[in-house]
Amino acid sequence: MTDAPSAPVADEDPFIDAIPMEDDPDACFAGDRGVLDPAVRRVLVRLLQRRFLLAERSREDWKVLLDSQQVIESRLHDLFVRLVVDVERGVAYKQQVRSEEVDVPILLRDEAYTRAETLVLVYLRTVFQRESTAGEPAARVDVEEVEQTVLSYFSEADGDVARRQRAIRAALARLRQEGVVDEESEGRYRISPLVEIVLSADRLRELNDWLRAQTPTDEADRREEDAS
């Protein structure tokens, strides 16, 4: 008598059954497999969304970041992303890890500043450095003085004055959104210490050298006197 053929084993269901939220009170959504608290998850997402996380703008997020820095760093490292936290300036930002030893897929793409944005940054960084050296607690600029200086860097190929002014104001709007400047009143800006991170002293010198090479001598001398 031969043995009856065994019944075929059903394939295991490759999907995980969702757990109703009422049966899993720690879940943020049905089928949630995450282990981080919702507040920590939000900070992690905001770090990925934004270029910078600023303490003075997001005090609750900043506290969560400092309290959970190690686990947030761990999650970012899993994505080959490095977290930089500058407690003194109250700013946190991310950097793409690059390695010659490990094949690292690139998650973060460099979002370059436009020419107008770079020129505005150079002026803001110069003013911030000058005021800091003089012992001033804060550095402030008016939109008119930013325009007056930055317009002198443009050439005829950059369009008429009105077009250049629009480019400068658009540059200030982006930098305000990123936290490099805060508009305290209409047309009056306070420069954030973040400008030192966005544009290092070495990079500032390189750009100033390049601008001097592109500018007629008399105009360069005049700006040098204004900055002193």
mmCIF file of C-alpha atoms in Angstrom:
data_model
loop_
_atom_site.group_PDB
_atom_site.id
_atom_site.type_symbol
_atom_site.label_atom_id
_atom_site.label_comp_id
_atom_site.label_asym_id
_atom_site.label_seq_id
_atom_site.Cartn_x
_atom_site.Cartn_y
_atom_site.Cartn_z
ATOM 1 C CA MET A 1 0.000 0.000 0.000
ATOM 2 C CA THR A 2 1.505 3.296 -1.064
ATOM 3 C CA ASP A 3 1.347 6.413 1.027
ATOM 4 C CA ALA A 4 -1.125 8.992 -0.134
ATOM 5 C CA PRO A 5 0.578 12.042 -1.608
ATOM 6 C CA SER A 6 0.898 14.793 0.915
ATOM 7 C CA ALA A 7 -1.190 17.876 0.393
ATOM 8 C CA PRO A 8 0.761 20.775 -1.161
ATOM 9 C CA VAL A 9 1.949 23.322 1.328
ATOM 10 C CA ALA A 10 0.331 26.677 0.714
ATOM 11 C CA ASP A 11 2.713 29.504 0.023
ATOM 12 C CA GLU A 12 3.139 31.805 2.957
ATOM 13 C CA ASP A 13 1.463 35.134 2.591
ATOM 14 C CA PRO A 14 4.315 37.569 1.788
ATOM 15 C CA PHE A 15 2.367 40.492 3.225
ATOM 16 C CA ILE A 16 2.051 41.387 6.884
ATOM 17 C CA ASP A 17 -1.465 41.768 8.104
ATOM 18 C CA ALA A 18 -2.144 45.291 9.221
ATOM 19 C CA ILE A 19 -2.749 45.620 12.941
ATOM 20 C CA PRO A 20 -5.784 47.741 13.804
ATOM 21 C CA MET A 21 -4.679 50.902 15.555
ATOM 22 C CA GLU A 22 -7.037 50.207 18.438
ATOM 23 C CA ASP A 23 -5.015 47.030 19.098
ATOM 24 C CA ASP A 24 -1.661 48.829 18.851
ATOM 25 C CA PRO A 25 -1.913 52.171 20.671
ATOM 26 C CA ASP A 26 1.747 53.055 19.968
ATOM 27 C CA ALA A 27 1.265 52.929 16.196
ATOM 28 C CA CYS A 28 1.010 56.159 14.212
ATOM 29 C CA PHE A 29 -0.954 54.505 11.412
ATOM 30 C CA ALA A 30 -2.301 51.079 10.453
ATOM 31 C CA GLY A 31 0.533 48.585 9.981
ATOM 32 C CA ASP A 32 3.100 50.967 11.515
ATOM 33 C CA ARG A 33 6.433 49.146 12.004
ATOM 34 C CA GLY A 34 8.374 52.200 13.173
ATOM 35 C CA VAL A 35 9.842 52.399 16.644
ATOM 36 C CA LEU A 36 10.462 56.123 17.057
ATOM 37 C CA ASP A 37 8.147 58.451 18.917
ATOM 38 C CA PRO A 38 6.042 60.664 16.623
ATOM 39 C CA ALA A 39 7.886 63.815 17.744
ATOM 40 C CA VAL A 40 11.260 62.255 16.856
ATOM 41 C CA ARG A 41 9.937 61.094 13.488
ATOM 42 C CA ARG A 42 8.746 64.624 12.704
ATOM 43 C CA VAL A 43 12.187 66.086 13.442
ATOM 44 C CA LEU A 44 13.815 63.413 11.289
ATOM 45 C CA VAL A 45 11.495 64.258 8.383
ATOM 46 C CA ARG A 46 12.068 67.994 8.793
ATOM 47 C CA LEU A 47 15.825 67.486 8.715
ATOM 48 C CA LEU A 48 15.409 65.665 5.407
ATOM 49 C CA GLN A 49 12.978 68.265 4.048
ATOM 50 C CA ARG A 50 14.824 71.419 4.986
ATOM 51 C CA ARG A 51 18.290 72.713 4.376
ATOM 52 C CA PHE A 52 18.622 73.834 8.007
ATOM 53 C CA LEU A 53 16.829 73.337 11.307
ATOM 54 C CA LEU A 54 17.124 76.477 13.429
ATOM 55 C CA ALA A 55 16.734 76.561 17.202
ATOM 56 C CA GLU A 56 15.237 80.066 17.298
ATOM 57 C CA ARG A 57 12.591 79.188 14.714
ATOM 58 C CA SER A 58 11.679 75.679 15.929
ATOM 59 C CA ARG A 59 12.350 75.517 19.652
ATOM 60 C CA GLU A 60 10.304 72.359 20.280
ATOM 61 C CA ASP A 61 11.951 70.518 17.375
ATOM 62 C CA TRP A 62 15.364 71.692 18.559
ATOM 63 C CA LYS A 63 14.754 70.269 22.048
ATOM 64 C CA VAL A 64 13.624 66.942 20.575
ATOM 65 C CA LEU A 65 16.711 66.916 18.354
ATOM 66 C CA LEU A 66 19.104 67.408 21.275
ATOM 67 C CA ASP A 67 17.263 64.871 23.436
ATOM 68 C CA SER A 68 17.224 62.230 20.680
ATOM 69 C CA GLN A 69 20.315 63.196 18.700
ATOM 70 C CA GLN A 70 21.925 59.757 18.838
ATOM 71 C CA VAL A 71 18.949 57.854 17.430
ATOM 72 C CA ILE A 72 18.309 60.516 14.769
ATOM 73 C CA GLU A 73 21.943 60.321 13.720
ATOM 74 C CA SER A 74 21.632 56.539 13.525
ATOM 75 C CA ARG A 75 18.635 56.746 11.169
ATOM 76 C CA LEU A 76 20.405 59.284 8.951
ATOM 77 C CA HIS A 77 23.594 57.206 8.901
ATOM 78 C CA ASP A 78 21.502 54.294 7.595
ATOM 79 C CA LEU A 79 20.854 56.551 4.587
ATOM 80 C CA PHE A 80 24.535 57.561 4.261
ATOM 81 C CA VAL A 81 23.699 61.044 5.525
ATOM 82 C CA ARG A 82 25.699 62.833 8.229
ATOM 83 C CA LEU A 83 24.082 65.128 10.804
ATOM 84 C CA VAL A 84 25.880 68.287 11.903
ATOM 85 C CA VAL A 85 24.600 70.025 15.041
ATOM 86 C CA ASP A 86 26.107 73.426 15.883
ATOM 87 C CA VAL A 87 24.766 74.078 19.374
ATOM 88 C CA GLU A 88 26.523 77.444 19.714
ATOM 89 C CA ARG A 89 24.843 78.868 16.610
ATOM 90 C CA GLY A 90 21.636 76.899 17.150
ATOM 91 C CA VAL A 91 21.608 75.239 13.740
ATOM 92 C CA ALA A 92 21.505 71.654 12.496
ATOM 93 C CA TYR A 93 21.974 70.474 8.941
ATOM 94 C CA LYS A 94 22.751 67.338 6.961
ATOM 95 C CA GLN A 95 25.614 66.353 4.671
ATOM 96 C CA GLN A 96 25.866 63.641 2.063
ATOM 97 C CA VAL A 97 28.396 60.982 3.029
ATOM 98 C CA ARG A 98 30.862 60.263 0.238
ATOM 99 C CA SER A 99 33.402 57.462 0.385
ATOM 100 C CA GLU A 100 36.005 55.890 -1.865
ATOM 101 C CA GLU A 101 35.848 52.624 0.096
ATOM 102 C CA VAL A 102 32.073 52.073 0.027
ATOM 103 C CA ASP A 103 29.627 52.362 -2.840
ATOM 104 C CA VAL A 104 27.396 55.152 -1.528
ATOM 105 C CA PRO A 105 24.172 55.960 -3.398
ATOM 106 C CA ILE A 106 23.668 59.719 -3.446
ATOM 107 C CA LEU A 107 20.483 60.811 -1.708
ATOM 108 C CA LEU A 108 21.153 64.531 -1.303
ATOM 109 C CA ARG A 109 21.736 66.714 -4.302
ATOM 110 C CA ASP A 110 23.553 70.011 -4.002
ATOM 111 C CA GLU A 111 21.116 72.871 -4.498
ATOM 112 C CA ALA A 112 23.375 75.560 -5.835
ATOM 113 C CA TYR A 113 22.696 79.233 -5.247
ATOM 114 C CA THR A 114 22.027 81.411 -8.257
ATOM 115 C CA ARG A 115 24.488 84.142 -9.171
ATOM 116 C CA ALA A 116 22.282 86.808 -7.588
ATOM 117 C CA GLU A 117 21.907 84.753 -4.403
ATOM 118 C CA THR A 118 25.660 84.219 -4.202
ATOM 119 C CA LEU A 119 26.368 87.928 -4.644
ATOM 120 C CA VAL A 120 23.855 88.835 -1.916
ATOM 121 C CA LEU A 121 25.434 86.210 0.350
ATOM 122 C CA VAL A 122 28.883 87.720 -0.199
ATOM 123 C CA TYR A 123 27.635 91.134 0.877
ATOM 124 C CA LEU A 124 25.725 89.784 3.891
ATOM 125 C CA ARG A 125 28.708 87.730 5.018
ATOM 126 C CA THR A 126 31.021 90.734 4.668
ATOM 127 C CA VAL A 127 28.708 92.928 6.766
ATOM 128 C CA PHE A 128 28.267 90.188 9.400
ATOM 129 C CA GLN A 129 32.030 89.719 9.675
ATOM 130 C CA ARG A 130 32.630 93.464 9.946
ATOM 131 C CA GLU A 131 29.987 93.959 12.645
ATOM 132 C CA SER A 132 31.133 90.896 14.605
ATOM 133 C CA THR A 133 34.728 92.119 14.551
ATOM 134 C CA ALA A 134 33.525 95.493 15.846
ATOM 135 C CA GLY A 135 31.799 93.741 18.752
ATOM 136 C CA GLU A 136 28.248 94.475 17.612
ATOM 137 C CA PRO A 137 25.675 92.000 19.004
ATOM 138 C CA ALA A 138 23.806 91.845 15.692
ATOM 139 C CA ALA A 139 24.318 92.810 12.069
ATOM 140 C CA ARG A 140 21.512 94.472 10.128
ATOM 141 C CA VAL A 141 21.089 95.715 6.564
ATOM 142 C CA ASP A 142 18.452 97.572 4.569
ATOM 143 C CA VAL A 143 17.309 96.250 1.224
ATOM 144 C CA GLU A 144 18.414 99.512 -0.416
ATOM 145 C CA GLU A 145 22.032 99.146 0.701
ATOM 146 C CA VAL A 146 22.054 95.495 -0.404
ATOM 147 C CA GLU A 147 20.808 96.569 -3.820
ATOM 148 C CA GLN A 148 23.268 99.445 -4.076
ATOM 149 C CA THR A 149 26.264 97.182 -3.516
ATOM 150 C CA VAL A 150 25.112 94.061 -5.350
ATOM 151 C CA LEU A 151 23.946 95.990 -8.415
ATOM 152 C CA SER A 152 27.538 97.088 -8.977
ATOM 153 C CA TYR A 153 28.534 93.441 -9.467
ATOM 154 C CA PHE A 154 26.126 92.926 -12.365
ATOM 155 C CA SER A 155 26.952 93.506 -16.010
ATOM 156 C CA GLU A 156 24.848 94.762 -18.901
ATOM 157 C CA ALA A 157 24.199 91.138 -19.866
ATOM 158 C CA ASP A 158 22.169 90.740 -16.660
ATOM 159 C CA GLY A 159 19.393 92.969 -17.987
ATOM 160 C CA ASP A 160 18.144 96.386 -16.999
ATOM 161 C CA VAL A 161 18.197 97.785 -13.465
ATOM 162 C CA ALA A 162 14.609 96.743 -12.717
ATOM 163 C CA ARG A 163 15.369 93.146 -13.649
ATOM 164 C CA ARG A 164 18.498 93.104 -11.496
ATOM 165 C CA GLN A 165 16.588 94.550 -8.557
ATOM 166 C CA ARG A 166 13.975 91.804 -8.880
ATOM 167 C CA ALA A 167 16.737 89.184 -8.850
ATOM 168 C CA ILE A 168 18.250 90.693 -5.691
ATOM 169 C CA ARG A 169 14.908 90.816 -3.877
ATOM 170 C CA ALA A 170 14.162 87.229 -4.928
ATOM 171 C CA ALA A 171 17.564 86.249 -3.537
ATOM 172 C CA LEU A 172 16.751 87.916 -0.218
ATOM 173 C CA ALA A 173 13.405 86.099 -0.152
ATOM 174 C CA ARG A 174 15.080 82.708 -0.519
ATOM 175 C CA LEU A 175 17.702 83.521 2.107
ATOM 176 C CA ARG A 176 14.952 84.685 4.462
ATOM 177 C CA GLN A 177 13.129 81.397 3.918
ATOM 178 C CA GLU A 178 16.285 79.475 4.786
ATOM 179 C CA GLY A 179 16.914 81.555 7.904
ATOM 180 C CA VAL A 180 20.035 83.364 6.705
ATOM 181 C CA VAL A 181 18.242 86.680 7.288
ATOM 182 C CA ASP A 182 15.167 87.673 9.285
ATOM 183 C CA GLU A 183 13.015 90.567 8.128
ATOM 184 C CA GLU A 184 12.455 92.570 11.319
ATOM 185 C CA SER A 185 10.485 95.273 9.542
ATOM 186 C CA GLU A 186 9.707 96.002 5.918
ATOM 187 C CA GLY A 187 13.020 96.155 4.050
ATOM 188 C CA ARG A 188 15.091 95.824 7.245
ATOM 189 C CA TYR A 189 16.945 92.537 7.800
ATOM 190 C CA ARG A 190 18.934 91.027 10.650
ATOM 191 C CA ILE A 191 21.700 88.724 9.442
ATOM 192 C CA SER A 192 21.723 85.330 11.156
ATOM 193 C CA PRO A 193 24.958 83.604 12.302
ATOM 194 C CA LEU A 194 23.875 80.910 9.844
ATOM 195 C CA VAL A 195 25.562 83.005 7.150
ATOM 196 C CA GLU A 196 28.934 81.836 8.564
ATOM 197 C CA ILE A 197 27.994 78.235 7.821
ATOM 198 C CA VAL A 198 26.553 78.916 4.387
ATOM 199 C CA LEU A 199 29.624 80.923 3.397
ATOM 200 C CA SER A 200 32.859 80.148 5.228
ATOM 201 C CA ALA A 201 35.602 82.733 5.669
ATOM 202 C CA ASP A 202 37.823 80.903 3.170
ATOM 203 C CA ARG A 203 35.058 80.777 0.579
ATOM 204 C CA LEU A 204 34.304 84.456 1.188
ATOM 205 C CA ARG A 205 37.927 85.358 0.427
ATOM 206 C CA GLU A 206 37.833 83.298 -2.778
ATOM 207 C CA LEU A 207 34.667 85.007 -3.960
ATOM 208 C CA ASN A 208 35.923 88.479 -3.037
ATOM 209 C CA ASP A 209 39.126 87.839 -5.006
ATOM 210 C CA TRP A 210 37.057 86.707 -7.976
ATOM 211 C CA LEU A 211 34.782 89.753 -7.759
ATOM 212 C CA ARG A 212 37.741 92.133 -7.580
ATOM 213 C CA ALA A 213 39.151 90.511 -10.705
ATOM 214 C CA GLN A 214 35.829 91.050 -12.500
ATOM 215 C CA THR A 215 35.350 94.659 -11.393
ATOM 216 C CA PRO A 216 37.059 97.852 -12.612
ATOM 217 C CA THR A 217 39.767 99.061 -10.215
ATOM 218 C CA ASP A 218 38.071 102.309 -9.203
ATOM 219 C CA GLU A 219 34.826 100.524 -8.325
ATOM 220 C CA ALA A 220 36.689 97.835 -6.366
ATOM 221 C CA ASP A 221 38.622 100.480 -4.434
ATOM 222 C CA ARG A 222 35.407 102.282 -3.548
ATOM 223 C CA ARG A 223 33.812 99.119 -2.150
ATOM 224 C CA GLU A 224 36.981 98.285 -0.253
ATOM 225 C CA GLU A 225 36.765 101.685 1.447
ATOM 226 C CA ASP A 226 33.058 101.154 2.248
ATOM 227 C CA ALA A 227 33.822 97.776 3.878
ATOM 228 C CA SER A 228 36.661 99.145 6.019
#
